[in-house]
Amino acid sequence: MSGPPQGSGPPQGSGPPQGSGPDGGAAVIETRGLTKRFGRQTAVDGLDLSVPAGAVFGFLGPNGSGKTTTIRMLLGLANATSGTASVLGQDMPGRLDAVLPRVGALVEGPAFYPFLSGTANLRRLDAADPHSPRATRRQRVADALERVGLQYAGSKKVKAYSLGMKQRLGLANALLRPRELLVLDEPTNGLDPQGTREVRNLVRSLAAGGATVFVSSHLLAEVEQICTHAAVMRTGRLVAQGTLAGLRAAGQPLVVVRTPDAGAARRVLDSLGLVPGPPTHGADMADGATVTAKLPAAARDGAPRPEAIVAALVADGVRVRGFSMESGSLEDRFVELTGEGFDVAR
Amino acid sequence: MASELSVMFRRRRTWAMLAALAAIPVLIAVAVRVTGAGQSGHGPAFLDRITQNGLFVVLTALVLCTPLFLPLTVGVVAGDTVAGEAGLGTLRYLLVAPAGRARLLLVKYVGAAVFCLAATASVLLAGTVAGLALFPAGPVPLLSGELVDGWTAEGRILLVGAFVCVSLLGLAAVGLFISTLTDVPVGAMAATIALAIAAQLLDALPQLDWLHPWLFSHWWLGFADLLRQPVEWTSFGNNAALQLGYVLVFGALAYGRFATKDVLS
């Protein structure tokens, strides 16, 4: 796809969830003009993020778009150059000690002491918080390990763990206590398909339990399957945020035509005011090519109806073997928003 | 705190260093035993007295270890405190736990101080055992000439151990500060050890004698005063005051650096 990259401009999408409106409840994460500069390089630029309570919020963007830096600022690991952030209704990093015990986090991949066992690592990280109850530690660690399927590997040293097992252990660390907010940075990194499914189920069960889940990812499919809301970052800026349905609806509808007469089809679509892309050939050449065409936003109101498009194609002798209107696949929407180089998972 | 110590002492590296330190007095004892009495006046201080009394093994070992081996191991542990966690990536998880930055630094410093104690104790213990196993015990002549019985002598040796342990606390604070400057533990370790050596070199240059009382290594070998009758406490007091100064200054520097540091590891 070659959607025009829209680097600047106001965030699009359905109206962003309101911070503390009477209808939506308080925002769990709220930032105002959050900015982080490293020397002359701006990693995060004027971020206005609003994550409603109870949402499963997908935080999308290509590698290096500022997602992890944002998460570090939200968790008080890095200081913002300017702007403010509040988490669970309290100022960060000012009220860090009150906020962080209620937040479970997986930041930029799991990290453990390789010379300690999984269980010992979790106990160590749990003991790092002076307020975490010592009496229930053993039980909570065992429960967290079981929740991520590591109950039989807890006594193994972490250096013997695979990447996927470390990722699971990192998730277990985030689940050591009941949390109101989970911040998960690339939670399915390194996991096999089975593990990815388990993480999805885990996120769903956490959300069902009332927690807000903030998942960063560069994998669109992951977000599309589990999230209720999403925000898209591009080179440090927020280019869209809102409900998933809202983001989808804001995308350009696509016309997909399967035909052996690709050239003729493109001419017809072009004459109707659509913007056809280059034809793509399926594995079976005899079956013809697939031509997709975008409906430009300007022409959307007076756009021809689907049946009129088919009629025009047939009238011009195009052998139409398949036709569909795909109104706003999220993937197209994100390629539109983030331009080239976006790592789209299929 | 318990968790910090358990992490340190569950690490093979810690035990390897303690074992290496313990091996030094044992080596000395065995070498002297095998070759017979050394010539008087040659070799490190106290070496020539070992054959007369086994407890001198400990003192010889401390004289050998204090300038190099003890600072080496303390440099490794102190340099690793914060940079090691950063290098593993566990620092960010400790901080979001949340451990609290001041509390984390304090626990890290106390951990390093406990290692100073363990390192000194390891030399002391191994030296005492090896000395008493291979050489006669009995009354020990002090530097001021008096003979004291074995238990009094062992008490004095413990005092010397305390002196050496206190001597290392300043270096541990310097290491803690350096450790907050980097995410590469090896760099912090090397810098700490290099500083320990540089301080001793500067201490050896007579042209810089105005600087000498301010070097953390200045009193490192000043424990001879504890072997007189009565005990001469001045050097112990001076050393303790100097080390406390280093702990305060470098502790404050470490906190100033770490409290606002962006943790990006």
Coordinates of C-alpha atoms in Angstrom, one line a residue:
Chain A
M1 CA 0.0 0.0 0.0
S2 CA 1.2 3.5 -0.6
G3 CA -1.1 5.7 1.5
P4 CA 0.2 9.2 1.8
P5 CA 2.1 9.5 5.1
Q6 CA 0.4 12.1 7.3
G7 CA 3.2 13.1 9.6
S8 CA 1.8 16.3 11.0
G9 CA -1.6 17.5 11.6
P10 CA -4.0 17.1 14.5
P11 CA -4.7 13.6 15.9
Q12 CA -7.5 12.0 14.0
G13 CA -10.0 9.4 14.8
S14 CA -13.1 9.5 16.7
G15 CA -13.2 12.0 19.5
P16 CA -10.5 11.1 22.0
P17 CA -11.9 9.7 25.2
Q18 CA -12.4 12.6 27.6
G19 CA -10.2 12.8 30.6
S20 CA -12.6 13.1 33.4
G21 CA -15.9 13.7 31.8
P22 CA -19.0 12.9 33.7
D23 CA -19.8 10.0 31.3
G24 CA -16.4 8.2 30.9
G25 CA -15.0 8.1 34.4
A26 CA -11.6 9.3 35.3
A27 CA -8.7 8.7 32.9
V28 CA -6.2 6.2 34.2
I29 CA -3.4 7.7 32.2
E30 CA -3.5 11.4 31.2
T31 CA -0.6 13.4 29.7
R32 CA -0.5 17.0 28.6
G33 CA 2.1 18.1 26.2
L34 CA 4.5 15.4 27.4
T35 CA 7.8 15.9 25.8
K36 CA 11.2 14.2 26.1
R37 CA 14.3 15.5 24.4
F38 CA 17.7 13.7 24.4
G39 CA 20.1 16.4 23.5
R40 CA 18.9 17.7 20.2
Q41 CA 16.8 14.7 19.4
T42 CA 13.1 14.8 20.4
A43 CA 12.0 11.4 21.3
V44 CA 8.5 12.3 22.4
D45 CA 6.9 15.5 21.2
G46 CA 3.9 17.1 22.9
L47 CA 2.0 14.0 23.7
D48 CA -1.6 14.3 24.9
L49 CA -2.6 10.8 25.8
S50 CA -5.8 9.8 27.5
V51 CA -6.5 6.3 28.6
P52 CA -10.0 5.7 30.0
A53 CA -10.5 3.4 33.0
G54 CA -11.2 -0.2 32.1
A55 CA -9.9 0.1 28.6
V56 CA -7.5 -2.3 26.9
F57 CA -5.5 0.4 25.3
G58 CA -3.2 -0.4 22.4
F59 CA -0.2 1.9 22.0
L60 CA 1.0 1.5 18.5
G61 CA 3.9 2.7 16.5
P62 CA 6.9 1.6 14.5
N63 CA 10.1 0.8 16.4
G64 CA 11.7 3.9 17.6
S65 CA 8.6 6.0 17.5
G66 CA 8.8 6.9 21.2
K67 CA 6.6 4.3 22.8
T68 CA 9.1 3.0 25.3
T69 CA 10.3 6.5 26.2
T70 CA 6.7 7.5 26.9
I71 CA 6.2 4.4 29.1
R72 CA 9.4 5.2 31.0
M73 CA 8.1 8.7 31.7
L74 CA 4.7 7.3 32.9
L75 CA 6.5 5.0 35.3
G76 CA 8.8 7.7 36.7
L77 CA 12.0 6.1 35.2
A78 CA 12.7 9.1 33.1
N79 CA 11.9 12.8 33.6
A80 CA 9.9 14.7 31.1
T81 CA 11.6 17.6 29.5
S82 CA 8.3 19.4 29.6
G83 CA 4.6 18.6 30.0
T84 CA 2.8 16.7 32.7
A85 CA 1.6 13.1 33.2
S86 CA -0.8 11.7 35.7
V87 CA -1.3 8.0 36.4
L88 CA -4.3 6.6 38.3
G89 CA -5.3 10.2 39.0
Q90 CA -2.1 11.2 40.6
D91 CA 0.8 13.3 39.4
M92 CA 3.8 11.4 38.1
P93 CA 6.6 11.3 39.0
G94 CA 5.6 13.4 42.1
R95 CA 3.4 10.7 43.6
L96 CA 5.4 7.8 42.4
D97 CA 5.4 6.0 45.7
A98 CA 1.6 6.0 45.9
V99 CA 1.1 5.1 42.3
L100 CA 3.6 2.4 41.4
P101 CA 2.4 -0.2 43.9
R102 CA -0.9 -0.2 42.0
V103 CA 0.8 -0.6 38.6
G104 CA 2.2 -3.8 37.2
A105 CA 4.7 -3.2 34.5
L106 CA 6.7 -4.9 31.8
V107 CA 9.2 -2.4 30.4
E108 CA 11.3 -3.0 27.3
G109 CA 11.5 -6.7 27.7
P110 CA 12.0 -8.8 30.8
A111 CA 15.2 -8.4 32.9
F112 CA 16.3 -10.8 35.6
Y113 CA 19.3 -12.0 37.6
P114 CA 20.5 -14.9 35.5
F115 CA 22.1 -16.6 38.5
L116 CA 18.9 -16.8 40.5
S117 CA 15.9 -19.0 39.9
G118 CA 12.7 -17.7 38.5
T119 CA 11.1 -17.9 42.0
A120 CA 14.0 -16.1 43.6
N121 CA 13.9 -13.4 41.0
L122 CA 10.2 -12.7 41.7
R123 CA 10.7 -12.7 45.4
R124 CA 13.6 -10.3 45.1
L125 CA 11.5 -7.9 42.9
D126 CA 8.5 -8.2 45.3
A127 CA 10.7 -7.5 48.3
A128 CA 12.0 -4.4 46.5
D129 CA 8.7 -2.6 47.4
P130 CA 8.8 -2.0 51.2
H131 CA 5.0 -2.1 51.4
S132 CA 4.5 -5.5 49.7
P133 CA 3.3 -7.9 52.3
R134 CA 6.0 -10.4 53.2
A135 CA 3.6 -13.0 54.8
T136 CA 1.9 -13.7 51.5
R137 CA 5.0 -13.4 49.3
R138 CA 5.6 -17.1 48.8
Q139 CA 2.0 -17.8 47.8
R140 CA 1.7 -14.8 45.5
V141 CA 4.9 -15.7 43.7
A142 CA 3.6 -19.3 43.2
D143 CA 0.3 -18.0 42.0
A144 CA 1.9 -15.5 39.5
L145 CA 4.1 -18.3 38.1
E146 CA 1.1 -20.6 37.7
R147 CA -0.8 -17.8 36.0
V148 CA 1.8 -17.6 33.2
G149 CA 2.4 -21.3 33.0
L150 CA 5.8 -21.4 34.7
Q151 CA 4.9 -23.4 37.8
Y152 CA 7.2 -26.2 36.8
A153 CA 10.2 -23.9 35.9
G154 CA 10.2 -21.7 38.9
S155 CA 13.2 -23.5 40.5
K156 CA 15.3 -23.3 37.4
K157 CA 17.9 -20.6 37.1
V158 CA 16.8 -17.8 34.7
K159 CA 19.9 -18.3 32.6
A160 CA 18.4 -21.6 31.5
Y161 CA 15.2 -19.9 30.4
S162 CA 14.3 -19.3 26.8
L163 CA 13.3 -15.8 25.7
G164 CA 9.6 -16.8 25.8
M165 CA 10.0 -18.1 29.3
K166 CA 11.7 -14.9 30.4
Q167 CA 8.8 -12.9 28.8
R168 CA 6.4 -15.0 30.8
L169 CA 8.4 -14.4 34.0
G170 CA 8.3 -10.7 33.3
L171 CA 4.5 -10.9 33.0
A172 CA 4.4 -12.9 36.3
N173 CA 6.3 -10.1 37.9
A174 CA 3.7 -7.6 36.8
L175 CA 1.0 -9.8 38.3
L176 CA 2.5 -10.3 41.8
R177 CA -0.2 -8.2 43.3
P178 CA -3.6 -7.2 42.2
R179 CA -3.1 -4.2 40.0
E180 CA -5.4 -1.4 38.8
L181 CA -3.2 -0.7 35.8
L182 CA -0.9 -2.9 33.8
V183 CA 1.6 -1.3 31.5
L184 CA 2.9 -4.0 29.1
D185 CA 5.6 -3.0 26.7
E186 CA 5.6 -5.6 23.8
P187 CA 4.2 -8.4 25.9
T188 CA 4.3 -11.0 23.2
N189 CA 7.9 -10.5 22.1
G190 CA 9.6 -13.8 21.7
L191 CA 6.5 -15.9 22.4
D192 CA 5.4 -18.7 20.2
P193 CA 1.9 -18.6 18.8
Q194 CA 0.6 -20.6 21.7
G195 CA 2.2 -18.1 24.2
T196 CA 0.8 -15.2 22.2
R197 CA -2.7 -16.7 22.6
E198 CA -2.1 -17.1 26.3
V199 CA -1.0 -13.5 26.7
R200 CA -4.1 -12.4 24.8
N201 CA -6.3 -14.5 27.1
L202 CA -4.4 -13.1 30.1
V203 CA -5.0 -9.6 29.0
R204 CA -8.6 -10.2 28.5
S205 CA -9.0 -11.8 31.9
L206 CA -7.2 -8.9 33.5
A207 CA -9.5 -6.4 31.8
A208 CA -12.5 -8.5 32.8
G209 CA -11.3 -8.2 36.4
G210 CA -11.5 -4.5 36.1
A211 CA -7.9 -3.5 35.4
T212 CA -6.9 -1.1 32.8
V213 CA -4.4 -2.5 30.4
F214 CA -2.0 -0.4 28.4
V215 CA -0.2 -2.5 25.8
S216 CA 2.4 -1.1 23.6
S217 CA 3.1 -3.0 20.4
H218 CA 4.4 -2.7 16.9
L219 CA 2.3 -5.6 15.9
L220 CA -1.1 -4.5 14.6
A221 CA -2.7 -7.9 14.7
E222 CA -2.1 -8.1 18.4
V223 CA -3.7 -4.8 19.1
E224 CA -6.6 -5.4 16.8
Q225 CA -7.5 -8.6 18.6
I226 CA -7.5 -7.5 22.2
C227 CA -7.8 -3.8 22.4
T228 CA -10.8 -1.5 22.9
H229 CA -8.9 1.6 22.3
A230 CA -5.7 2.5 20.6
A231 CA -3.3 5.4 20.0
V232 CA -0.8 5.6 17.2
M233 CA 2.7 7.2 17.5
R234 CA 4.9 8.3 14.7
T235 CA 8.3 9.8 15.2
G236 CA 7.5 11.0 18.7
R237 CA 4.1 12.4 17.9
L238 CA 0.6 11.1 18.6
V239 CA -1.1 10.8 15.2
A240 CA -4.4 9.2 16.3
Q241 CA -6.2 7.9 19.3
G242 CA -9.6 6.7 20.1
T243 CA -11.8 3.6 20.2
L244 CA -10.8 0.9 17.8
A245 CA -14.1 1.3 15.9
G246 CA -13.6 5.0 15.6
L247 CA -10.1 4.6 14.2
R248 CA -11.4 2.1 11.7
A249 CA -14.2 4.3 10.6
A250 CA -11.9 7.2 10.0
G251 CA -9.9 5.1 7.5
Q252 CA -10.5 5.2 3.7
P253 CA -12.8 2.6 2.4
L254 CA -11.2 0.3 -0.1
V255 CA -12.7 -1.2 -3.3
V256 CA -11.2 -4.6 -4.1
V257 CA -11.8 -6.1 -7.5
R258 CA -10.6 -9.5 -8.6
T259 CA -10.3 -9.7 -12.4
P260 CA -8.1 -10.9 -15.2
D261 CA -8.4 -7.5 -16.9
A262 CA -6.4 -5.5 -14.4
G263 CA -5.5 -2.7 -16.8
A264 CA -9.1 -2.1 -17.9
A265 CA -10.4 -2.3 -14.3
R266 CA -7.9 0.4 -13.2
R267 CA -9.0 2.7 -16.0
V268 CA -12.6 2.3 -15.1
L269 CA -12.0 2.9 -11.4
D270 CA -9.9 5.9 -12.1
S271 CA -12.6 7.4 -14.3
L272 CA -15.0 7.0 -11.3
G273 CA -12.8 9.2 -9.2
L274 CA -11.2 6.3 -7.2
V275 CA -7.4 5.9 -6.7
P276 CA -6.4 2.4 -7.9
G277 CA -3.2 0.9 -6.7
P278 CA -1.0 -1.4 -8.7
P279 CA -2.6 -4.8 -9.4
T280 CA -1.3 -7.7 -7.3
H281 CA -1.3 -11.2 -8.6
G282 CA -2.4 -14.2 -6.6
A283 CA -0.6 -17.5 -6.6
D284 CA -2.9 -18.7 -9.3
M285 CA -2.1 -16.5 -12.3
A286 CA -5.1 -17.9 -14.3
D287 CA -7.4 -16.4 -11.7
G288 CA -6.3 -12.9 -12.6
A289 CA -5.1 -10.1 -10.5
T290 CA -6.5 -8.2 -7.6
V291 CA -7.0 -4.4 -8.0
T292 CA -7.6 -2.3 -5.0
A293 CA -8.6 1.3 -5.1
K294 CA -9.0 3.9 -2.4
L295 CA -11.9 6.3 -2.2
P296 CA -10.3 9.7 -1.6
A297 CA -11.7 11.5 1.4
A298 CA -12.8 14.4 -0.8
A299 CA -14.9 12.3 -3.0
R300 CA -16.4 10.2 -0.2
D301 CA -19.8 12.0 -0.1
G302 CA -20.5 11.8 -3.8
A303 CA -18.8 8.5 -4.2
P304 CA -20.4 5.9 -6.5
R305 CA -22.2 3.1 -4.7
P306 CA -20.7 -0.3 -4.9
E307 CA -23.3 -1.7 -7.3
A308 CA -22.7 1.3 -9.6
I309 CA -19.0 0.5 -9.6
V310 CA -19.6 -3.1 -10.6
A311 CA -22.0 -2.0 -13.2
A312 CA -19.5 0.4 -14.7
L313 CA -16.8 -2.3 -14.7
V314 CA -19.0 -4.9 -16.4
A315 CA -20.2 -2.3 -18.9
D316 CA -16.6 -1.7 -19.9
G317 CA -16.1 -5.4 -20.5
V318 CA -14.0 -6.1 -17.4
R319 CA -14.5 -9.7 -16.3
V320 CA -15.3 -9.2 -12.6
R321 CA -14.6 -12.4 -10.7
G322 CA -14.8 -10.9 -7.2
F323 CA -15.7 -7.6 -5.8
S324 CA -15.8 -6.2 -2.3
M325 CA -15.8 -3.0 -0.3
E326 CA -13.6 -3.1 2.7
S327 CA -14.5 -0.2 4.9
G328 CA -11.4 0.7 6.8
S329 CA -9.2 -2.2 7.6
L330 CA -7.1 -1.1 10.5
E331 CA -4.0 -2.1 8.8
D332 CA -4.6 0.3 5.9
R333 CA -5.4 3.0 8.4
F334 CA -2.2 2.5 10.3
V335 CA -0.1 2.4 7.1
E336 CA -1.8 5.6 6.2
L337 CA -0.9 7.2 9.6
T338 CA 2.6 5.9 10.0
G339 CA 3.8 5.8 6.5
E340 CA 6.5 3.4 5.3
G341 CA 8.5 1.2 7.5
F342 CA 5.7 0.2 9.7
D343 CA 6.0 -3.4 10.8
V344 CA 2.7 -4.8 10.0
A345 CA 2.0 -8.3 11.2
R346 CA -0.3 -10.5 9.1
Chain B
M1 CA 18.0 -5.5 52.7
A2 CA 17.9 -9.3 53.3
S3 CA 17.0 -9.7 49.7
E4 CA 20.0 -7.6 48.6
L5 CA 22.4 -9.7 50.7
S6 CA 20.9 -12.9 49.5
V7 CA 21.4 -11.8 45.9
M8 CA 25.0 -10.9 46.7
F9 CA 25.8 -14.1 48.5
R10 CA 24.0 -16.4 46.1
R11 CA 26.3 -15.1 43.4
R12 CA 29.2 -17.4 42.6
R13 CA 31.4 -14.4 42.0
T14 CA 31.1 -13.2 45.6
W15 CA 32.2 -16.5 46.9
A16 CA 35.0 -16.8 44.4
M17 CA 36.4 -13.4 45.6
L18 CA 36.1 -14.4 49.3
A19 CA 37.8 -17.7 48.6
A20 CA 40.6 -15.9 46.7
L21 CA 41.1 -13.6 49.7
A22 CA 41.1 -16.5 52.1
A23 CA 43.7 -18.2 49.9
I24 CA 46.3 -15.5 50.4
P25 CA 47.0 -16.1 54.1
V26 CA 46.9 -19.8 53.5
L27 CA 49.5 -19.4 50.7
I28 CA 51.7 -17.3 52.9
A29 CA 51.5 -19.8 55.7
V30 CA 52.2 -22.8 53.5
A31 CA 55.1 -21.0 51.7
V32 CA 56.8 -20.0 54.9
R33 CA 56.3 -23.5 56.4
V34 CA 57.8 -25.2 53.4
T35 CA 60.8 -22.9 52.9
G36 CA 61.5 -22.3 56.6
A37 CA 62.1 -19.0 58.3
G38 CA 62.7 -16.0 56.0
Q39 CA 65.6 -13.7 56.5
S40 CA 64.8 -11.1 59.1
G41 CA 64.0 -7.8 57.6
H42 CA 63.2 -9.1 54.1
G43 CA 59.7 -9.3 52.5
P44 CA 56.5 -7.8 53.8
A45 CA 56.2 -6.6 57.4
F46 CA 55.7 -9.3 60.0
L47 CA 56.7 -12.1 57.5
D48 CA 59.9 -12.9 59.4
R49 CA 57.9 -13.4 62.6
I50 CA 55.5 -16.1 61.3
T51 CA 57.7 -19.0 62.4
Q52 CA 57.7 -17.7 65.9
N53 CA 53.9 -17.3 66.2
G54 CA 51.2 -18.3 63.8
L55 CA 49.1 -15.2 64.5
F56 CA 51.5 -13.2 62.4
V57 CA 50.2 -14.9 59.3
V58 CA 47.1 -12.8 59.7
L59 CA 49.0 -9.6 60.0
T60 CA 51.3 -10.4 57.0
A61 CA 48.2 -11.3 54.9
L62 CA 46.5 -8.0 55.8
V63 CA 49.7 -6.0 54.9
L64 CA 49.7 -7.8 51.6
C65 CA 45.9 -7.6 50.9
T66 CA 45.1 -4.0 52.0
P67 CA 46.8 -2.1 49.2
L68 CA 45.7 -4.4 46.3
F69 CA 43.5 -7.4 46.8
L70 CA 41.0 -6.0 49.2
P71 CA 40.5 -2.8 47.1
L72 CA 40.2 -5.0 44.0
T73 CA 37.3 -7.0 45.4
V74 CA 35.6 -4.0 47.0
G75 CA 35.9 -2.2 43.7
V76 CA 34.2 -5.0 41.9
V77 CA 31.3 -5.1 44.4
A78 CA 30.9 -1.3 44.8
G79 CA 31.3 -0.7 41.1
D80 CA 28.6 -3.2 40.4
T81 CA 26.0 -1.8 42.9
V82 CA 24.0 0.4 40.5
A83 CA 25.7 -0.2 37.2
G84 CA 25.3 -3.9 37.6
E85 CA 21.5 -3.6 38.0
A86 CA 21.4 -1.2 35.1
G87 CA 23.4 -3.6 33.0
L88 CA 21.1 -6.5 33.8
G89 CA 18.1 -4.3 33.2
T90 CA 16.8 -5.1 36.7
L91 CA 17.3 -1.5 37.8
R92 CA 14.1 -0.4 36.0
Y93 CA 12.1 -3.2 37.6
L94 CA 13.4 -2.4 41.1
L95 CA 12.5 1.2 40.6
V96 CA 9.0 0.5 39.3
A97 CA 8.4 -2.0 42.2
P98 CA 8.9 0.8 43.6
A99 CA 12.0 0.4 45.7
G100 CA 12.6 4.2 46.0
R101 CA 15.8 5.7 44.7
A102 CA 17.2 6.8 48.1
R103 CA 16.4 3.5 49.7
L104 CA 17.9 1.6 46.9
L105 CA 21.1 3.5 47.1
L106 CA 21.2 3.0 50.9
V107 CA 20.6 -0.7 50.6
K108 CA 23.3 -0.9 47.9
Y109 CA 25.8 0.9 50.1
V110 CA 25.1 -1.2 53.1
G111 CA 25.4 -4.3 51.0
A112 CA 28.9 -3.1 49.8
A113 CA 29.8 -2.4 53.4
V114 CA 28.8 -5.9 54.4
F115 CA 31.0 -7.2 51.7
C116 CA 33.9 -5.1 53.1
L117 CA 33.3 -6.8 56.4
A118 CA 33.0 -10.3 54.8
A119 CA 36.2 -9.7 52.8
T120 CA 38.2 -8.7 55.9
A121 CA 36.8 -11.5 57.9
S122 CA 37.7 -13.9 55.3
V123 CA 41.4 -13.0 55.4
L124 CA 41.3 -12.9 59.2
L125 CA 39.6 -16.2 59.6
A126 CA 41.7 -18.1 57.0
G127 CA 44.9 -16.5 58.4
T128 CA 44.1 -17.4 62.0
V129 CA 43.3 -21.0 61.1
A130 CA 46.3 -21.5 58.8
G131 CA 48.6 -19.8 61.2
L132 CA 47.6 -21.8 64.2
A133 CA 47.6 -25.0 62.2
L134 CA 51.1 -24.7 60.9
F135 CA 52.9 -22.7 63.5
P136 CA 53.2 -22.4 67.3
A137 CA 50.8 -20.2 69.2
G138 CA 51.5 -18.8 72.6
P139 CA 52.5 -15.4 73.8
V140 CA 52.9 -12.7 71.1
P141 CA 55.4 -9.9 71.2
L142 CA 53.8 -6.5 70.5
L143 CA 55.5 -3.7 68.5
S144 CA 56.2 -1.9 71.8
G145 CA 58.0 -5.0 73.1
E146 CA 55.6 -6.4 75.7
L147 CA 54.5 -10.0 75.4
V148 CA 50.8 -10.7 75.5
D149 CA 49.0 -14.0 75.6
G150 CA 47.3 -15.5 72.6
W151 CA 43.8 -14.3 73.4
T152 CA 44.8 -10.7 73.9
A153 CA 46.7 -10.9 70.6
E154 CA 43.7 -12.3 68.8
G155 CA 41.7 -9.4 70.2
R156 CA 44.3 -7.0 68.8
I157 CA 44.0 -8.8 65.4
L158 CA 40.3 -8.3 65.5
L159 CA 40.9 -4.6 66.1
V160 CA 43.3 -4.5 63.1
G161 CA 40.5 -6.2 61.1
A162 CA 38.1 -3.6 62.1
F163 CA 40.6 -0.9 61.1
V164 CA 41.0 -2.5 57.7
C165 CA 37.3 -2.9 57.2
V166 CA 36.6 0.8 58.1
S167 CA 39.4 1.7 55.7
L168 CA 37.5 0.2 52.8
L169 CA 34.2 2.0 53.5
G170 CA 35.4 5.2 51.8
L171 CA 36.4 3.3 48.7
A172 CA 33.0 1.6 48.7
A173 CA 31.3 5.0 48.7
V174 CA 33.5 6.2 45.8
G175 CA 32.6 3.0 44.0
L176 CA 28.9 3.6 44.6
F177 CA 29.1 7.1 43.1
I178 CA 31.0 5.9 40.1
S179 CA 28.4 3.2 39.7
T180 CA 25.6 5.7 39.3
L181 CA 27.4 7.3 36.4
T182 CA 27.3 4.4 34.0
D183 CA 25.3 1.4 32.8
V184 CA 28.4 -0.6 32.2
P185 CA 29.4 -2.4 35.5
V186 CA 32.9 -3.4 34.3
G187 CA 33.6 0.3 33.6
A188 CA 32.6 1.3 37.1
M189 CA 34.6 -1.5 38.6
A190 CA 37.7 -0.7 36.7
A191 CA 37.4 3.0 37.5
T192 CA 37.0 2.3 41.2
I193 CA 40.0 0.0 41.3
A194 CA 42.1 2.5 39.3
L195 CA 41.2 5.2 41.7
A196 CA 42.3 3.1 44.6
I197 CA 45.7 2.5 43.0
A198 CA 46.0 6.2 41.9
A199 CA 45.3 7.3 45.5
Q200 CA 48.1 5.2 46.8
L201 CA 50.5 6.4 44.1
L202 CA 49.7 10.0 44.9
D203 CA 50.3 9.1 48.6
A204 CA 53.8 8.0 47.7
L205 CA 54.8 11.3 46.1
P206 CA 56.5 13.5 48.7
Q207 CA 55.8 16.6 46.6
L208 CA 52.1 16.2 47.2
D209 CA 52.3 15.8 51.0
W210 CA 49.6 18.5 51.5
L211 CA 47.2 16.2 49.7
H212 CA 48.2 13.0 51.6
P213 CA 45.9 13.4 54.7
W214 CA 42.9 13.8 52.3
L215 CA 43.5 10.6 50.3
F216 CA 41.2 7.8 51.3
S217 CA 44.1 5.4 51.2
H218 CA 46.3 7.4 53.4
W219 CA 45.7 5.4 56.6
W220 CA 45.3 2.1 55.0
L221 CA 48.4 0.6 56.5
G222 CA 48.2 2.6 59.7
F223 CA 47.1 -0.3 61.9
A224 CA 50.5 -0.8 63.5
D225 CA 49.4 1.6 66.2
L226 CA 46.9 -0.9 67.4
L227 CA 49.7 -3.4 68.1
R228 CA 51.3 -1.3 70.8
Q229 CA 50.8 -1.3 74.6
P230 CA 48.7 0.7 75.4
V231 CA 46.7 0.9 72.2
E232 CA 47.4 4.1 70.3
W233 CA 44.0 5.1 69.0
T234 CA 44.9 8.3 67.1
S235 CA 45.3 6.7 63.7
F236 CA 42.1 4.6 64.1
G237 CA 40.2 7.8 64.9
N238 CA 41.8 9.8 62.0
N239 CA 41.1 7.0 59.6
A240 CA 37.5 6.6 60.8
A241 CA 36.9 10.3 60.5
L242 CA 38.4 10.4 57.0
Q243 CA 36.4 7.4 55.8
L244 CA 33.2 8.9 57.3
G245 CA 33.9 12.1 55.3
Y246 CA 34.3 10.1 52.1
V247 CA 31.1 8.2 52.8
L248 CA 29.1 11.4 53.4
V249 CA 30.6 13.3 50.4
F250 CA 30.4 10.5 47.9
G251 CA 27.1 9.3 49.3
A252 CA 25.6 12.7 48.7
L253 CA 27.2 12.9 45.2
A254 CA 25.7 9.4 44.4
Y255 CA 22.3 10.5 45.6
G256 CA 22.5 13.8 43.7
R257 CA 23.3 11.9 40.6
F258 CA 20.9 9.0 41.0
A259 CA 17.8 10.8 42.3
T260 CA 17.2 12.6 39.1
K261 CA 18.8 10.2 36.6
D262 CA 16.9 9.0 33.6
V263 CA 17.0 5.2 33.9
L264 CA 17.1 4.2 30.2
S265 CA 18.8 0.8 30.6

